[in-house]
Amino acid sequence: MAEPVYDPELAALLPALAGRVPVGMTAEQLGRYRALPFPSIEEQIGGRPVTWTDHTIPGYGGADITVSVLERADGRRSGLGIYHAHGGGMVMGDRFASVHPLIEWVLEHDAVAVTVEYRRAPEHPDPVPVEDCYAGLKWTAALGFDRLVVFGGSGGAGLAAGATLLARDRGGPAVTGLLLQCPMLDDRNETGSAREYDGVGVWDRTSNLTAWTMVLGDRRGTGDVSPYAAPARATDLSGLPPVFVDAGAAEVFRDEAVAFASAVWAAGGEAELHVWGGAFHGFHDIAPESAVAKACVAARESWLRRLLARPA
């Protein structure tokens, strides 16, 4: 394989990220990566007029899980709900990981956002993570919204897609839009990009195989994997709401993101796809001041505004 070609602004950051991002992650290293610090919810809100409250709800099998509701401090609501599944390969992170878009949407759109603390693998393998996310989606819908957008990044994007497929196949709740950034969708790791990016970037082939094995165990890569666990396995993507999909051109998930959008189109659905040249996984969060990240966020925000401009 040729050496990856990264955007110059992003390439300059990679040396400083060594040891701080999951490249070559093995199961034995998971604890170290879980322990890395991330901005707290208070730091991400940063004094802006947004409040958050925790709620305990029944997850898969009736076990307690936590969801947090973010809304404007003045109580103003537009009828828009945004439901969020956090990233981290389904093995790391928590419900407050990278919720800064939720805070922005609460303020710009008077939205109410809900982020779910789904139980992670390997302690809680499939189907627990996606079923917890579906339970949180049903709880969120019951709050009563005119529109409900489901959002996730990385592993959370795969769970967002899986929960939306469950909603389609179980008769609800209704979802207005599905927003997937750098989505983790395919346990098989057979695409060109899944083979190309190993030992480089931010989330590589080895880390991906490790995480999927934690989620699926011996079923990973076999025929015994449901489309809810790995949405790339879905043979029918009809009946989905409008979908936004993006990925970096220089990351493991590039080809599965393209394939997912293509499958939505093939099923007669609506998808908007962006592949950002020279971008590694999670670039929009890691390097928000880079030109490519600003373009990425602008495209995401444009899609959401256009979606919300449609009649409810």
Short mmCIF file of C-alpha atoms in Angstrom, two decimals:
data_model
loop_
_atom_site.label_atom_id
_atom_site.label_comp_id
_atom_site.label_asym_id
_atom_site.label_seq_id
_atom_site.Cartn_x
_atom_site.Cartn_y
_atom_site.Cartn_z
CA MET A 1 0.00 0.00 0.00
CA ALA A 2 1.13 3.56 -0.69
CA GLU A 3 1.82 5.85 2.26
CA PRO A 4 -1.32 7.72 3.38
CA VAL A 5 -1.58 11.27 2.12
CA TYR A 6 -2.93 13.54 4.86
CA ASP A 7 -4.10 17.11 4.66
CA PRO A 8 -1.04 19.22 5.63
CA GLU A 9 -2.77 20.85 8.61
CA LEU A 10 -3.82 17.45 9.93
CA ALA A 11 -0.51 15.74 9.19
CA ALA A 12 1.26 18.30 11.35
CA LEU A 13 -0.81 17.16 14.35
CA LEU A 14 -0.19 13.42 14.10
CA PRO A 15 3.19 13.32 15.95
CA ALA A 16 1.63 14.98 19.01
CA LEU A 17 -1.27 12.50 18.97
CA ALA A 18 0.99 9.45 19.28
CA GLY A 19 -0.01 7.44 22.35
CA ARG A 20 -3.15 9.51 22.86
CA VAL A 21 -5.28 7.97 20.10
CA PRO A 22 -6.08 4.27 19.56
CA VAL A 23 -3.62 3.09 16.95
CA GLY A 24 -2.66 -0.56 17.22
CA MET A 25 -4.94 -0.99 20.24
CA THR A 26 -5.09 -4.47 21.75
CA ALA A 27 -7.56 -5.73 24.33
CA GLU A 28 -4.87 -5.37 27.01
CA GLN A 29 -4.54 -1.66 26.24
CA LEU A 30 -8.22 -0.81 26.50
CA GLY A 31 -8.00 0.33 30.12
CA ARG A 32 -5.29 2.85 29.29
CA TYR A 33 -7.29 4.36 26.47
CA ARG A 34 -10.43 4.47 28.59
CA ALA A 35 -8.51 6.42 31.23
CA LEU A 36 -7.45 9.23 28.88
CA PRO A 37 -9.06 12.52 29.95
CA PHE A 38 -11.72 14.22 27.84
CA PRO A 39 -13.48 17.57 28.36
CA SER A 40 -16.28 17.37 30.92
CA ILE A 41 -19.84 18.40 30.15
CA GLU A 42 -19.27 21.57 32.20
CA GLU A 43 -16.19 22.42 30.15
CA GLN A 44 -18.04 21.82 26.89
CA ILE A 45 -20.98 24.01 27.93
CA GLY A 46 -18.53 26.67 29.07
CA GLY A 47 -20.97 28.98 30.81
CA ARG A 48 -23.44 29.11 27.96
CA PRO A 49 -27.15 29.04 28.87
CA VAL A 50 -27.58 25.27 28.59
CA THR A 51 -28.59 22.93 31.40
CA TRP A 52 -28.37 19.17 31.70
CA THR A 53 -30.22 16.66 33.85
CA ASP A 54 -29.72 12.92 34.31
CA HIS A 55 -32.50 10.34 34.14
CA THR A 56 -32.43 6.63 34.89
CA ILE A 57 -34.37 4.54 32.38
CA PRO A 58 -34.72 0.81 31.62
CA GLY A 59 -32.23 -0.44 29.05
CA TYR A 60 -31.91 -3.81 27.40
CA GLY A 61 -33.17 -6.60 29.63
CA GLY A 62 -34.63 -4.09 32.09
CA ALA A 63 -31.24 -2.98 33.46
CA ASP A 64 -30.89 0.65 34.50
CA ILE A 65 -29.05 2.98 32.15
CA THR A 66 -28.62 6.75 32.26
CA VAL A 67 -29.62 9.38 29.73
CA SER A 68 -28.84 13.07 30.03
CA VAL A 69 -31.13 15.78 28.67
CA LEU A 70 -29.60 19.04 27.47
CA GLU A 71 -31.81 22.07 26.88
CA ARG A 72 -31.86 25.83 27.00
CA ALA A 73 -31.68 27.31 30.48
CA ASP A 74 -34.67 29.55 29.68
CA GLY A 75 -36.79 26.51 28.78
CA ARG A 76 -37.43 27.63 25.19
CA ARG A 77 -38.16 24.66 22.90
CA SER A 78 -38.85 24.42 19.18
CA GLY A 79 -40.19 20.87 19.07
CA LEU A 80 -36.90 19.46 17.78
CA GLY A 81 -35.36 16.50 19.59
CA ILE A 82 -31.83 15.26 18.92
CA TYR A 83 -30.82 11.84 20.17
CA HIS A 84 -27.11 11.07 20.51
CA ALA A 85 -24.96 7.93 20.78
CA HIS A 86 -21.35 8.68 21.70
CA GLY A 87 -18.25 7.47 19.90
CA GLY A 88 -15.42 5.33 21.16
CA GLY A 89 -15.70 2.16 19.11
CA MET A 90 -18.49 0.85 21.38
CA VAL A 91 -15.74 0.12 23.94
CA MET A 92 -14.66 3.57 25.17
CA GLY A 93 -16.10 6.99 25.92
CA ASP A 94 -19.20 8.06 27.78
CA ARG A 95 -22.41 9.93 27.03
CA PHE A 96 -20.68 13.32 27.30
CA ALA A 97 -17.92 12.52 24.81
CA SER A 98 -17.93 15.18 22.07
CA VAL A 99 -21.39 16.57 22.79
CA HIS A 100 -20.41 20.08 21.69
CA PRO A 101 -22.60 19.81 18.55
CA LEU A 102 -25.57 19.07 20.81
CA ILE A 103 -24.89 22.23 22.80
CA GLU A 104 -24.71 24.28 19.62
CA TRP A 105 -28.00 22.79 18.34
CA VAL A 106 -29.75 23.44 21.64
CA LEU A 107 -28.80 27.10 21.32
CA GLU A 108 -29.30 27.56 17.56
CA HIS A 109 -32.44 25.48 17.06
CA ASP A 110 -33.98 25.56 20.56
CA ALA A 111 -33.61 21.79 20.48
CA VAL A 112 -33.74 19.35 23.35
CA ALA A 113 -30.88 16.85 23.12
CA VAL A 114 -30.65 13.46 24.80
CA THR A 115 -27.40 11.53 25.07
CA VAL A 116 -27.40 7.90 26.21
CA GLU A 117 -24.98 6.01 28.46
CA TYR A 118 -25.27 2.72 26.63
CA ARG A 119 -23.38 -0.18 28.14
CA ARG A 120 -20.09 -0.86 26.39
CA ALA A 121 -18.32 -3.97 25.23
CA PRO A 122 -16.52 -6.15 26.20
CA GLU A 123 -18.33 -6.15 29.55
CA HIS A 124 -21.63 -5.89 27.67
CA PRO A 125 -21.31 -7.37 24.16
CA ASP A 126 -23.86 -7.29 21.37
CA PRO A 127 -26.82 -6.91 21.44
CA VAL A 128 -26.57 -4.79 24.61
CA PRO A 129 -25.06 -1.56 23.15
CA VAL A 130 -27.50 -1.20 20.24
CA GLU A 131 -30.50 -2.36 22.27
CA ASP A 132 -29.63 0.16 25.01
CA CYS A 133 -29.50 2.83 22.31
CA TYR A 134 -32.89 1.74 20.98
CA ALA A 135 -34.35 1.88 24.51
CA GLY A 136 -33.01 5.42 24.87
CA LEU A 137 -34.46 6.37 21.50
CA LYS A 138 -37.92 5.17 22.54
CA TRP A 139 -37.66 7.08 25.83
CA THR A 140 -36.59 10.22 23.98
CA ALA A 141 -39.45 9.98 21.48
CA ALA A 142 -41.91 9.66 24.36
CA LEU A 143 -40.95 13.18 25.48
CA GLY A 144 -42.99 14.37 22.49
CA PHE A 145 -41.19 16.07 19.62
CA ASP A 146 -42.38 17.29 16.23
CA ARG A 147 -39.08 16.07 14.73
CA LEU A 148 -36.46 13.69 16.04
CA VAL A 149 -32.94 13.50 14.57
CA VAL A 150 -30.60 10.64 15.52
CA PHE A 151 -26.90 11.55 15.63
CA GLY A 152 -23.69 9.67 16.26
CA GLY A 153 -20.01 9.68 15.44
CA SER A 154 -17.66 6.72 14.95
CA GLY A 155 -18.91 3.76 17.01
CA GLY A 156 -21.85 5.88 18.08
CA ALA A 157 -22.76 6.44 14.43
CA GLY A 158 -22.95 2.68 13.91
CA LEU A 159 -25.21 2.44 16.97
CA ALA A 160 -27.30 5.37 15.73
CA ALA A 161 -27.79 3.59 12.42
CA GLY A 162 -28.55 0.29 14.15
CA ALA A 163 -31.09 1.88 16.49
CA THR A 164 -32.76 3.60 13.53
CA LEU A 165 -32.98 0.28 11.69
CA LEU A 166 -34.57 -1.22 14.80
CA ALA A 167 -37.07 1.63 14.89
CA ARG A 168 -37.92 1.00 11.23
CA ASP A 169 -38.36 -2.74 11.75
CA ARG A 170 -40.21 -2.53 15.06
CA GLY A 171 -42.69 0.09 13.97
CA GLY A 172 -41.23 3.13 15.68
CA PRO A 173 -40.41 5.59 16.92
CA ALA A 174 -40.43 7.82 13.85
CA VAL A 175 -37.08 9.39 12.99
CA THR A 176 -36.81 12.60 10.94
CA GLY A 177 -33.15 12.37 10.02
CA LEU A 178 -30.05 10.23 10.63
CA LEU A 179 -26.70 12.02 10.97
CA LEU A 180 -23.62 9.79 10.80
CA GLN A 181 -20.08 11.12 11.09
CA CYS A 182 -17.11 8.80 10.38
CA PRO A 183 -19.39 5.80 11.03
CA MET A 184 -18.20 2.40 12.25
CA LEU A 185 -20.53 0.08 10.32
CA ASP A 186 -18.79 -3.09 9.16
CA ASP A 187 -17.28 -5.81 11.35
CA ARG A 188 -15.77 -7.64 8.37
CA ASN A 189 -12.93 -5.16 7.73
CA GLU A 190 -12.61 -6.27 4.11
CA THR A 191 -12.76 -2.92 2.30
CA GLY A 192 -9.75 -1.26 0.76
CA SER A 193 -9.62 1.48 3.37
CA ALA A 194 -10.05 -1.04 6.22
CA ARG A 195 -6.92 -2.80 4.97
CA GLU A 196 -4.94 0.31 4.08
CA TYR A 197 -4.91 2.19 7.37
CA ASP A 198 -3.05 0.01 9.84
CA GLY A 199 -0.53 1.46 12.27
CA VAL A 200 -1.25 5.00 11.09
CA GLY A 201 -3.73 7.78 11.70
CA VAL A 202 -6.09 7.95 14.66
CA TRP A 203 -8.13 4.71 14.60
CA ASP A 204 -6.54 1.95 12.58
CA ARG A 205 -7.33 -1.55 11.36
CA THR A 206 -5.89 -3.24 14.46
CA SER A 207 -7.92 -1.08 16.83
CA ASN A 208 -11.01 -1.69 14.74
CA LEU A 209 -10.56 -5.47 14.80
CA THR A 210 -9.98 -5.33 18.56
CA ALA A 211 -13.15 -3.33 19.17
CA TRP A 212 -15.35 -5.43 16.90
CA THR A 213 -14.07 -8.60 18.57
CA MET A 214 -15.03 -7.16 21.94
CA VAL A 215 -18.51 -6.37 20.62
CA LEU A 216 -19.17 -9.62 18.72
CA GLY A 217 -16.72 -12.19 20.06
CA ASP A 218 -16.25 -15.21 17.82
CA ARG A 219 -19.10 -14.06 15.59
CA ARG A 220 -17.04 -11.18 14.17
CA GLY A 221 -16.65 -11.57 10.42
CA THR A 222 -18.99 -14.56 10.24
CA GLY A 223 -22.48 -14.87 8.83
CA ASP A 224 -23.96 -14.68 12.34
CA VAL A 225 -24.00 -10.89 12.70
CA SER A 226 -27.18 -8.84 12.58
CA PRO A 227 -27.57 -5.59 10.62
CA TYR A 228 -28.46 -3.86 13.88
CA ALA A 229 -25.03 -4.67 15.30
CA ALA A 230 -23.18 -3.92 12.04
CA PRO A 231 -25.41 -1.85 9.74
CA ALA A 232 -23.18 -2.57 6.72
CA ARG A 233 -24.72 -6.04 6.89
CA ALA A 234 -28.17 -4.69 6.04
CA THR A 235 -29.42 -5.95 2.69
CA ASP A 236 -32.33 -3.49 2.61
CA LEU A 237 -31.90 0.16 3.58
CA SER A 238 -35.29 1.25 2.32
CA GLY A 239 -37.60 3.10 4.68
CA LEU A 240 -34.90 5.14 6.38
CA PRO A 241 -35.21 8.88 6.96
CA PRO A 242 -32.86 11.24 5.10
CA VAL A 243 -29.30 10.31 5.96
CA PHE A 244 -26.14 12.43 6.22
CA VAL A 245 -22.90 10.44 6.01
CA ASP A 246 -19.34 11.69 6.07
CA ALA A 247 -15.86 10.29 6.56
CA GLY A 248 -12.25 11.18 6.06
CA ALA A 249 -10.64 10.01 2.84
CA ALA A 250 -7.64 8.81 4.88
CA GLU A 251 -9.35 6.56 7.42
CA VAL A 252 -10.47 2.98 7.95
CA PHE A 253 -14.18 3.85 7.71
CA ARG A 254 -14.07 5.64 4.35
CA ASP A 255 -15.22 2.80 2.11
CA GLU A 256 -17.96 1.52 4.42
CA ALA A 257 -19.36 5.04 4.72
CA VAL A 258 -19.48 5.34 0.93
CA ALA A 259 -21.04 1.88 0.64
CA PHE A 260 -23.74 2.72 3.20
CA ALA A 261 -24.76 5.91 1.38
CA SER A 262 -24.74 4.03 -1.91
CA ALA A 263 -26.99 1.33 -0.45
CA VAL A 264 -29.44 3.99 0.75
CA TRP A 265 -29.57 5.41 -2.78
CA ALA A 266 -29.97 1.93 -4.28
CA ALA A 267 -32.95 1.36 -1.99
CA GLY A 268 -34.59 4.55 -3.23
CA GLY A 269 -33.71 6.57 -0.14
CA GLU A 270 -32.14 9.97 0.38
CA ALA A 271 -28.51 10.34 1.45
CA GLU A 272 -25.95 13.11 1.42
CA LEU A 273 -22.33 11.90 1.38
CA HIS A 274 -19.12 13.81 2.01
CA VAL A 275 -15.62 12.33 1.92
CA TRP A 276 -13.03 14.80 3.14
CA GLY A 277 -9.71 14.66 1.32
CA GLY A 278 -6.65 13.93 3.45
CA ALA A 279 -8.68 13.65 6.67
CA PHE A 280 -8.04 11.07 9.37
CA HIS A 281 -10.70 9.64 11.66
CA GLY A 282 -12.40 12.15 13.95
CA PHE A 283 -10.61 15.11 12.37
CA HIS A 284 -13.54 17.45 12.95
CA ASP A 285 -13.23 16.95 16.73
CA ILE A 286 -9.45 16.65 16.97
CA ALA A 287 -8.58 19.60 14.72
CA PRO A 288 -11.65 21.87 14.71
CA GLU A 289 -9.68 24.91 13.56
CA SER A 290 -8.35 23.22 10.43
CA ALA A 291 -9.81 24.30 7.11
CA VAL A 292 -11.09 20.81 6.30
CA ALA A 293 -12.82 20.51 9.69
CA LYS A 294 -14.52 23.87 9.22
CA ALA A 295 -15.75 22.75 5.80
CA CYS A 296 -16.98 19.49 7.31
CA VAL A 297 -18.93 21.20 10.09
CA ALA A 298 -20.38 23.72 7.64
CA ALA A 299 -21.67 20.88 5.44
CA ARG A 300 -23.16 19.10 8.45
CA GLU A 301 -24.89 22.25 9.67
CA SER A 302 -26.18 23.05 6.20
CA TRP A 303 -27.72 19.59 5.90
CA LEU A 304 -29.44 19.91 9.27
CA ARG A 305 -30.82 23.38 8.50
CA ARG A 306 -32.16 22.19 5.15
CA LEU A 307 -33.73 19.15 6.79
CA LEU A 308 -35.43 21.32 9.40
CA ALA A 309 -36.66 23.77 6.77
CA ARG A 310 -38.95 21.09 5.36
CA PRO A 311 -42.56 20.96 6.53
CA ALA A 312 -42.88 18.91 9.70
#
